XYZ file of C-alpha atoms in Angstrom:
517
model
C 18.385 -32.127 -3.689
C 19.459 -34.550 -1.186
C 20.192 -38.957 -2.128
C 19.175 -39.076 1.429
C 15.515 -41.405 1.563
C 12.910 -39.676 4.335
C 11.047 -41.559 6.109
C 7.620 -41.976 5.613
C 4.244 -40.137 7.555
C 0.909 -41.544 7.937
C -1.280 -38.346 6.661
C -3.732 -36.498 8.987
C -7.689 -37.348 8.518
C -9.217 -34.780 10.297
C -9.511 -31.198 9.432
C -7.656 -29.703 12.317
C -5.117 -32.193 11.753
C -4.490 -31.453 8.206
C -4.360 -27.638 9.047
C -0.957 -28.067 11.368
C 0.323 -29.248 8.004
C -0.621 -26.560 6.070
C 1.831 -23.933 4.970
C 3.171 -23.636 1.927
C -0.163 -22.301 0.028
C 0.123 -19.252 2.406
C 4.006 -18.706 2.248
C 3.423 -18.000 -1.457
C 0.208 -15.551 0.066
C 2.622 -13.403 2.165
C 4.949 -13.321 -0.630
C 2.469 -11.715 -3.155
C 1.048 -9.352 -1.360
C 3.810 -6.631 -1.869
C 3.612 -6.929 -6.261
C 0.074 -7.658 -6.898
C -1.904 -6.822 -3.939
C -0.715 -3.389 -2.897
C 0.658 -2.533 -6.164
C -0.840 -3.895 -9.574
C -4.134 -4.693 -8.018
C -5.034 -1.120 -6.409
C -3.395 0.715 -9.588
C -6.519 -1.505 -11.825
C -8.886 -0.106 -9.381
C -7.277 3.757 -9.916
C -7.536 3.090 -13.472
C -11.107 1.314 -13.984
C -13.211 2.269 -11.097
C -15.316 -0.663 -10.057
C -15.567 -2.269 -13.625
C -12.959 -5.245 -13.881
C -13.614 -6.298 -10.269
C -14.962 -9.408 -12.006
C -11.399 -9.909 -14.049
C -9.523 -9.377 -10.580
C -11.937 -12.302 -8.752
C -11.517 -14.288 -11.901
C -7.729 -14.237 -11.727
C -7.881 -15.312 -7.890
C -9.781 -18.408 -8.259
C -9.047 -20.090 -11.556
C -5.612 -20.326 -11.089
C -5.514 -22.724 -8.130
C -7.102 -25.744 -10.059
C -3.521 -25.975 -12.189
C -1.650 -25.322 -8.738
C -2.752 -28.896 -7.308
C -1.736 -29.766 -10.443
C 1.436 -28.958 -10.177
C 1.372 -29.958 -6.275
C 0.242 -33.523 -7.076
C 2.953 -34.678 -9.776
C 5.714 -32.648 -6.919
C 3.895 -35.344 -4.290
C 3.797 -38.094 -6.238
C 7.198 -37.917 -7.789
C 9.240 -35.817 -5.781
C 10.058 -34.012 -8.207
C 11.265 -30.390 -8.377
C 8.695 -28.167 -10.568
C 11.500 -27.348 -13.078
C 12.499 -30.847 -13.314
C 8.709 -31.463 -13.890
C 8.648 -28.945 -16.607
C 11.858 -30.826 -18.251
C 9.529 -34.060 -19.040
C 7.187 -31.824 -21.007
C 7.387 -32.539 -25.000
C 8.797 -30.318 -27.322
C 11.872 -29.036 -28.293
C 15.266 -29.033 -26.068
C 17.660 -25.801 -26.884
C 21.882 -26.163 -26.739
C 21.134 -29.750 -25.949
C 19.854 -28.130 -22.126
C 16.736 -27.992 -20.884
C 13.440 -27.893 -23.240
C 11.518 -24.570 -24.307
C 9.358 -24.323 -21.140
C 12.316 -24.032 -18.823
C 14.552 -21.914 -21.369
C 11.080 -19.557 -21.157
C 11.020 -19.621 -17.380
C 14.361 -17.843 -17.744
C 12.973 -15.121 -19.687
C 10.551 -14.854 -16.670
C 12.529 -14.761 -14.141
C 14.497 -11.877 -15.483
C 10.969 -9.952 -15.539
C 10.510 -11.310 -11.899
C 13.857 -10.186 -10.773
C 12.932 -6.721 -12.412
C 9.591 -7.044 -10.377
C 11.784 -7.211 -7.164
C 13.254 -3.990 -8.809
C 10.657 -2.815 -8.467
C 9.540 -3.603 -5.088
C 12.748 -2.835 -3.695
C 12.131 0.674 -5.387
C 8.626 0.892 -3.562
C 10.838 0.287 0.191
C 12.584 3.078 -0.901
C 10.155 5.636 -1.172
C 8.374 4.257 1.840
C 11.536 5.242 3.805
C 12.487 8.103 1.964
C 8.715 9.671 2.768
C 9.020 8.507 6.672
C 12.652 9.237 6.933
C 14.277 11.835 4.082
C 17.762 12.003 3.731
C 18.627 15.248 2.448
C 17.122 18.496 1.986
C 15.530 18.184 -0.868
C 13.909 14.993 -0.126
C 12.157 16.525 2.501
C 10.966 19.939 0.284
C 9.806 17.558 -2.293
C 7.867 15.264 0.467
C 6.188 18.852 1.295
C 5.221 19.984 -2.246
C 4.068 16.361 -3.030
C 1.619 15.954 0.355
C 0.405 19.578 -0.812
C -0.695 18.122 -3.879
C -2.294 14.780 -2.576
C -4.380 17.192 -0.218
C -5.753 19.173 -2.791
C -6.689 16.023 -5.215
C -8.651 14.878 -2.081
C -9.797 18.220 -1.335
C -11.257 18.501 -4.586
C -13.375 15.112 -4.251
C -14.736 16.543 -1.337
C -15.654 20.118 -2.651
C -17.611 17.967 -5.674
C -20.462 17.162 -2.988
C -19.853 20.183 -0.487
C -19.991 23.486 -2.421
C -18.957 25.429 0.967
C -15.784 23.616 0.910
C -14.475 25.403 -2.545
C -12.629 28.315 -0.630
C -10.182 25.807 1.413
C -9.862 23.748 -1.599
C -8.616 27.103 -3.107
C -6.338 27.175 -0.664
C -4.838 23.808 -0.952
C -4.348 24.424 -5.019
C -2.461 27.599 -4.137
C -0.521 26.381 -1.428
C 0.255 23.129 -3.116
C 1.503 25.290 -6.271
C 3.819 27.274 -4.595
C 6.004 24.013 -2.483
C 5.888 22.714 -6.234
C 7.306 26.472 -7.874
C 9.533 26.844 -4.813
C 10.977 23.091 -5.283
C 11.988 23.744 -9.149
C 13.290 27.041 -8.033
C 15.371 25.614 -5.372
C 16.861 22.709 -7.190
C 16.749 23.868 -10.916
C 14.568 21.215 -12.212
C 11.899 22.066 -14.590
C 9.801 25.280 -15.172
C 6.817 23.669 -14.156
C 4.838 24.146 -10.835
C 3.489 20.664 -10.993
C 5.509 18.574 -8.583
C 4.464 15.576 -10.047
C 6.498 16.173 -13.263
C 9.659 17.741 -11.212
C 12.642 15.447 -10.631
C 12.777 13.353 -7.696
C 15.554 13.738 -4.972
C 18.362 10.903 -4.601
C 16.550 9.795 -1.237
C 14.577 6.817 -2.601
C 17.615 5.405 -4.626
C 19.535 6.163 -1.488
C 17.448 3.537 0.647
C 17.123 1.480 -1.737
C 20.463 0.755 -1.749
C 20.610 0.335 1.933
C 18.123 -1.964 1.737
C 19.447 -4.516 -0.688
C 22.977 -4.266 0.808
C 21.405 -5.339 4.322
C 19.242 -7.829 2.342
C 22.364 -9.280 0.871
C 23.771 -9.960 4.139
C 21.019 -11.345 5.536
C 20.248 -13.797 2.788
C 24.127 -14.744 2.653
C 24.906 -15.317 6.395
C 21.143 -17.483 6.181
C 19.911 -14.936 8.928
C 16.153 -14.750 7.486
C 13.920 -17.430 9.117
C 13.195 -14.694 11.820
C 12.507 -11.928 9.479
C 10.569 -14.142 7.148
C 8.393 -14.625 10.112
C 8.036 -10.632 11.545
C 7.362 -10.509 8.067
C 4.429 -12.660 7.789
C 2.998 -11.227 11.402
C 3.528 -7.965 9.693
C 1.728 -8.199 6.568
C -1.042 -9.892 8.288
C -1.403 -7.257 10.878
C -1.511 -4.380 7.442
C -4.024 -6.568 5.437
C -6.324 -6.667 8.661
C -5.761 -2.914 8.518
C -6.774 -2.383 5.099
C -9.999 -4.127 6.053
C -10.753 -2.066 8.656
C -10.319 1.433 6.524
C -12.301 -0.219 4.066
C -15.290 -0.874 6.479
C -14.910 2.653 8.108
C -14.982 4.178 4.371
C -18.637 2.830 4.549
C -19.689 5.602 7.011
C -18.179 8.453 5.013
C -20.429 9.386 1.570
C -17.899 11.065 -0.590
C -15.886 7.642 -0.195
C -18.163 4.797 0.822
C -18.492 1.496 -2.235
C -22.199 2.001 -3.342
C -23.886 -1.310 -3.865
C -24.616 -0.320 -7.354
C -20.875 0.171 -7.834
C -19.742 -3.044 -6.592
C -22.309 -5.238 -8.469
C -21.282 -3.645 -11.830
C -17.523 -4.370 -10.809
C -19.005 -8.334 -10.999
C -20.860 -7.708 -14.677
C -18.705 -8.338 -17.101
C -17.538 -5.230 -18.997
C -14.759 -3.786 -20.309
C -13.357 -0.241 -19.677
C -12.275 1.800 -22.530
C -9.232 4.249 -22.777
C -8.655 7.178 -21.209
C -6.175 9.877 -21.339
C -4.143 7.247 -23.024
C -4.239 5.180 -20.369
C -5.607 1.690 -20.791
C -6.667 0.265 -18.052
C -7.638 -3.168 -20.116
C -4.009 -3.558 -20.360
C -3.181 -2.511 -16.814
C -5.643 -5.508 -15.662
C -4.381 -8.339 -17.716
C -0.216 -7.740 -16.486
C -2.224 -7.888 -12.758
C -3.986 -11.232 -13.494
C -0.729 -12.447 -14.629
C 0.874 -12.028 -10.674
C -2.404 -11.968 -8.098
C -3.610 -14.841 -6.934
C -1.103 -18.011 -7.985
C 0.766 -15.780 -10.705
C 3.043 -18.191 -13.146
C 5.793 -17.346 -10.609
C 3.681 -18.735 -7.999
C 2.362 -21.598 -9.839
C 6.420 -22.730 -10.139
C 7.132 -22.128 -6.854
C 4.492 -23.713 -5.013
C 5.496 -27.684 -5.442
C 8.926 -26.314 -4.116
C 7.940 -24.805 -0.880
C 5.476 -28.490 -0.845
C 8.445 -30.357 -1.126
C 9.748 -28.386 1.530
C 7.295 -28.817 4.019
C 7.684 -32.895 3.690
C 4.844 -33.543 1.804
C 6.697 -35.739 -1.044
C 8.804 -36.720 1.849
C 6.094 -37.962 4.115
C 3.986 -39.629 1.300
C 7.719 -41.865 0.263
C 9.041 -43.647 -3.163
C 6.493 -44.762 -5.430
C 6.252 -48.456 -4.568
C 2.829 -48.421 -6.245
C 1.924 -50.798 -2.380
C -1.349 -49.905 -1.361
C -0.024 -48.592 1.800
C 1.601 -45.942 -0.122
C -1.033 -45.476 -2.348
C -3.513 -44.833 0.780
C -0.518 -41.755 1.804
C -0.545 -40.135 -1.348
C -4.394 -39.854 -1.012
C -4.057 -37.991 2.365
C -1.198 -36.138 1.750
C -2.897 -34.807 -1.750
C -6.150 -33.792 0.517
C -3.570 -31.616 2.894
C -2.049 -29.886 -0.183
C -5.840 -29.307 -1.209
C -6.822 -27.939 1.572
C -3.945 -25.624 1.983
C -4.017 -24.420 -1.676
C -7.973 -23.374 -1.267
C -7.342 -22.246 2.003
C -4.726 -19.983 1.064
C -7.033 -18.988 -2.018
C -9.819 -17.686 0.146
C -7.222 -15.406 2.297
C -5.608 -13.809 -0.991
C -8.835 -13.300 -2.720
C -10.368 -11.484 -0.208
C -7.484 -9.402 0.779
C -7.190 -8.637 -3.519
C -10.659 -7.850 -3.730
C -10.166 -5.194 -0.397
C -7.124 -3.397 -1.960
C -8.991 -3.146 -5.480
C -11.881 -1.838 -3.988
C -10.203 1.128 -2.074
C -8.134 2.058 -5.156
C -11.247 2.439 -7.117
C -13.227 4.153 -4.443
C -10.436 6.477 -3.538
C -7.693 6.348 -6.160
C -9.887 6.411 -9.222
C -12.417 9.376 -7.716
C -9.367 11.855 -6.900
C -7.971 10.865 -10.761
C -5.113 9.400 -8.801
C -2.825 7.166 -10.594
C 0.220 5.182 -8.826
C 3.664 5.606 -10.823
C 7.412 6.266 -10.340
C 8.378 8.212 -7.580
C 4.762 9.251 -6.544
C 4.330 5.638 -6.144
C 4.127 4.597 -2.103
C 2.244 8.151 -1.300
C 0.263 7.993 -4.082
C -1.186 4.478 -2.456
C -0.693 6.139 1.170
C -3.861 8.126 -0.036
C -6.061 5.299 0.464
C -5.692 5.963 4.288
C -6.203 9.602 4.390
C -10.114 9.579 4.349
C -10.268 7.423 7.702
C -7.136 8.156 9.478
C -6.259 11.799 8.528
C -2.894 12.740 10.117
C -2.540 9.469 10.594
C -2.516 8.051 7.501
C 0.868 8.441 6.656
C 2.536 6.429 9.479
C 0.197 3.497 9.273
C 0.464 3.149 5.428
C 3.846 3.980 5.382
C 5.060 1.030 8.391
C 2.345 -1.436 6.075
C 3.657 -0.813 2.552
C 7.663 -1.634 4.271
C 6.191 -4.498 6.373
C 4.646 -5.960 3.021
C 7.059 -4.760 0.016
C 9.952 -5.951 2.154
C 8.757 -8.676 2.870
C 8.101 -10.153 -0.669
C 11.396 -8.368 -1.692
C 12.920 -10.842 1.231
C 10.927 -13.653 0.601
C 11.036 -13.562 -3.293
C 15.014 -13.153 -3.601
C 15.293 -16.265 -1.172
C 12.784 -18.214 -3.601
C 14.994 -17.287 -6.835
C 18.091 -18.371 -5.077
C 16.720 -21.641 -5.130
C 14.159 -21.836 -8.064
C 17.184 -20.351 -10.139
C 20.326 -23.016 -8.766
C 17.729 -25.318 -9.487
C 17.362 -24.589 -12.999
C 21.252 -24.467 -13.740
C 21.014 -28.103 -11.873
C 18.306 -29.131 -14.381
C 20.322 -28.107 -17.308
C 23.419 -29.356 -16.866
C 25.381 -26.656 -15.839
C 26.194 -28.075 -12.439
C 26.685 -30.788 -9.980
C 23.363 -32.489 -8.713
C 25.430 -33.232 -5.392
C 23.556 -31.197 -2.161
C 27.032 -29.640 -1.317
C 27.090 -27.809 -4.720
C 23.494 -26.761 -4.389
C 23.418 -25.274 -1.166
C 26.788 -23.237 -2.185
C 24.934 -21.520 -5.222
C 21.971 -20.833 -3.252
C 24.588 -18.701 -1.009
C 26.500 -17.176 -4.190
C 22.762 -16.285 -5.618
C 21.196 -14.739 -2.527
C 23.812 -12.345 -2.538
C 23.718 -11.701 -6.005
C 20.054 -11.412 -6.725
C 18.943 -8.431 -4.324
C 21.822 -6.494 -5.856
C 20.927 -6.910 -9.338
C 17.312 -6.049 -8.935
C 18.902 -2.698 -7.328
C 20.568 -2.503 -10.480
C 17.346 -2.504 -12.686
C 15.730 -0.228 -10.265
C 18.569 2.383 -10.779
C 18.405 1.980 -14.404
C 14.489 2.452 -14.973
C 13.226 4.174 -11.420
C 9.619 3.544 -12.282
C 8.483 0.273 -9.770
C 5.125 0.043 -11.002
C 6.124 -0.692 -14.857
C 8.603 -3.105 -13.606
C 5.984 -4.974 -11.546
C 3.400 -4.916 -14.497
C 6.121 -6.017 -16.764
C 6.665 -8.975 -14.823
C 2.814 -9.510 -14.773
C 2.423 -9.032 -18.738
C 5.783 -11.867 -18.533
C 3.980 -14.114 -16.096
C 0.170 -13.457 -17.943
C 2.480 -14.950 -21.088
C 3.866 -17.796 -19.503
C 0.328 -19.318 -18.052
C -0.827 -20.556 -21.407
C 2.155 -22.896 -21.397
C 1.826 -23.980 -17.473
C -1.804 -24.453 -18.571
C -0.649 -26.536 -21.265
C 1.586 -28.873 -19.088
C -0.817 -28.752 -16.139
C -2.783 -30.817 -18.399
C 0.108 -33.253 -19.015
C 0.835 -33.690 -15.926
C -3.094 -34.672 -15.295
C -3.734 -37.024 -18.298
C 0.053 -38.507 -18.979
C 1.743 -38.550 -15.087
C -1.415 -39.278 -13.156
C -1.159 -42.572 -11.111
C -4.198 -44.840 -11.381
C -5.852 -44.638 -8.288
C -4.956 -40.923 -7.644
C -6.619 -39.605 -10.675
C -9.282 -36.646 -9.872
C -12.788 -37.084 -10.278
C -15.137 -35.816 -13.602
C -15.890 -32.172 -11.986
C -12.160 -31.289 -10.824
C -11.099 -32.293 -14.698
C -13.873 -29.881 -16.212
C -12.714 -26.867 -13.931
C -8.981 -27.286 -14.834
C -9.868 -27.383 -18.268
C -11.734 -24.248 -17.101
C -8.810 -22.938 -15.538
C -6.382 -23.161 -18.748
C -8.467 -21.973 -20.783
C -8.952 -18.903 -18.958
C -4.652 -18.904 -18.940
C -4.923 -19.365 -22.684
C -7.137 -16.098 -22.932
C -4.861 -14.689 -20.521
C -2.392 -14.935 -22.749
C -3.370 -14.830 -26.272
C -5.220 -11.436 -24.846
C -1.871 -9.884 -22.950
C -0.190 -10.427 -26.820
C -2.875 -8.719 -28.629
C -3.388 -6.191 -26.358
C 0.305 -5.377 -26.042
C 0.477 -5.193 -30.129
C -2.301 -3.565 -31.561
């Protein structure tokens, strides 16, 4: 990016230390929280009950191990992760760039329809909290009748006496739904969940990405980037505690028994043609590190000075002694990361399959953000609403913020890589501008075409759960034909990123069958 040399940093070597310098490992946390956290992760748990738990854990963990990877060449070349990706054998297309970074194109549009899809998911959180037109507030009637009887009718499984109000709730939420099609002509049904959805979410949506736009363009985003982080963190901390007060009600509460069997492996098998196999494998593709993740990682490294501080290769034992401390920091702030992120997965799929899955709940289109508001409703009643509603903006805008800001630069970076630009800072910094008002617009585009935010985040994921077989595959060259003698890893580390690619490999051989036959 720059011809300007940095100077050099002696490396912390103690652990508190180290952890001022960590970072970028949870950056790339906050940012996934929105798509595969709140989204992908709790619609597995809706769809499978406690079963792929395991798959969920699996896809949290094994993914870090090519990460460093990735971090290590950034460090000791500093190198961009598409320029990286350039040196990788095989064939170059047009003369420009080689198949791995003509692929990561193909990705990125998925990931750009992902932020579709997200920005889709603000929309709905603001159209529920704040409806703009008449309909959009008799639809968000007829549609919390309905939630309340699904829940109603968990609760009248275990409490027999409770069958007359759950009556009640069926008949009340049948005629918002018949008064609703009446009203604005839509279908003959009575079930709202198959009525068309008013302009409202479309409506914000807009809004949103306009703002976004301007924010992004003007470079106005380091302060929302942070309210964004406090925010996110304040909503996971939340979801923890409604998970821990789920414990004291029966009808809700994760058994023992169920959560064990969520960590034996076992496959679910189809149900009302849903497959919730399938539904899994796009999620592994974006929790944890997704491929997106695994790409932008070195970048935000690079960012924070760790190529910077460690220097030029000079191959002097002085810099040879910074790589080695500077490579510990990145480790410790990739597994640190890890541990947040898994935990806060393994929370959100556990209250989609203790609450989603037992009222036959399913997040989709327009029923999306209330759909996953019902998580809330055992613990905080009334309540529920509000809090979920200010979380899922705090955490979907946030990654839609985040995310478009990453592309900008991921994305100018590419077009650098393949020619189609000057390498020259000036140039660079002006098509990070021209793309950060482009990008949030076009994913509002894709949104308006195909209104459904939870296929377009899973369609990213099956994109991303293709693409990992191939960052697998040059993880590995990065280990065994760019490693630096000195800095090579030890015995164990090599077995568990051969662990780790294969397990991208399945990933992705697994996401093609699946998607096939």
């Amino acid at each position: 990016m720059t011809d300007k040399l940095p100077e050099t940093l002696d490396p912390p070597t103690h652990r508190l230390g180290m952890l001022r310098f960590a970072g970028p490992g949870m950056i790339v946390a906050g940012s996934i929280v929105g798509s595969g956290e709140l989204i992908a992760t709790t619609k597995t748990g809706a769809e499978a009950g406690f079963l792929l738990l395991w798959l969920i854990l699996l896809g949290c963990v094994v993914k870090v191990f090519a990460q460093v990877e990735f971090g290590r060449y950034a460090l000791s070349s500093g190198k961009t992760t598409l320029d990286a990706l350039s040196e990788v054998p095989g064939p170059r297309i047009a003369g420009r760039g080689n198949w791995l970074v003509w692929f990561w194109f193909a990705m990125w549009f998925a990931s750009i329809g992902q932020l579709g899809g997200i920005v889709g998911g603000v929309g709905q959180s603001l159209a529920i909290s704040i409806p703009l037109t008449a309909q959009g507030a008799l639809y968000n009637e007829a549609e919390d009748a309905r939630i309340s009887q699904r829940l109603m009718r968990v609760r009248s499984i275990e409490n027999a006496q409770e069958g007359d109000e759950t009556a009640h709730e069926a008949a009340q939420a049948e005629a918002l739904s018949a008064e609703y099609a009446e009203q604005y002509g839509a279908t003959q049904t009575a079930d709202v969940a198959k009525l068309n959805p008013p302009p409202d979410a479309k409506i914000w949506a807009a809004i949103v990405a306009v703002i976004t736009c301007g924010l992004l363009v003007v470079g106005r985003y380091r302060m929302i980037q942070s309210l964004s982080i406090t925010l996110v963190t304040g909503f996971t901390l939340l979801t923890i505690y409604n998970l821990f007060k789920l414990q004291a009600q029966p009808d809700w509460s994760v058994k023992s028994t169920e959560f064990l069997s969520g960590l034996r492996f076992s496959l679910p098998e189809k149900s009302g043609g849903v497959s919730p196999l399938v539904t899994a494998l796009a999620t592994f593709g974006i929790i944890g590190v997704g491929a997106a993740e695994l790409i932008v990682y070195p970048y935000w490294c690079l960012e924070k000075g760790y190529g910077r501080f460690t220097g030029p290769r000079d191959e002097t034992p002085q810099w040879q002694a910074r790589a080695k401390g500077w490579m510990k920091v990145m480790r410790l702030d990739a597994w640190g990361s890890m541990i947040v992120y898994t935990f806060s997965t393994m929370v959100f799929y556990l209250l989609g399959a203790a609450t989603l899955h037992r009222a036959d709940l399913n997040p989709s289109k327009d029923h999306m953000v209330r759909t996953l508001a019902t998580m809330f409703h055992p613990v905080f009643g009334n309540w529920a609403s509000m809090l979920f509603l200010f979380g899922a903006f705090a955490v979907l805008y946030s990654t839609y913020f985040v995310a478009n800001a990453s592309h900008a630069r991921t994305f100018s970076d590419a077009i650098r890589v393949m020619g189609f630009i000057r390498s020259d800072e000036a140039t660079q910094r002006r098509w990070v501008r021209i793309l950060s008002g482009l990008f949030p617009m076009l994913c509002l585009v894709l949104y308006l075409l195909y209104p459904n935010p939870v296929h377009l985040v899973l369609l990213s994921g099956l994109m991303q759960g293709l693409m990992l077989p191939m960052l697998g595959g040059a993880a590995l060259y990065f280990r065994y034909r760019r490693s630096i003698p000195g800095l090579e890893p030890g015995l164990l580390w090599d077995h568990c990123l051969w662990l780790s690619v294969f397990a991208m490999y399945v990933t992705g051989i697994w996401t093609i069958y699946s998607n096939l036959f």
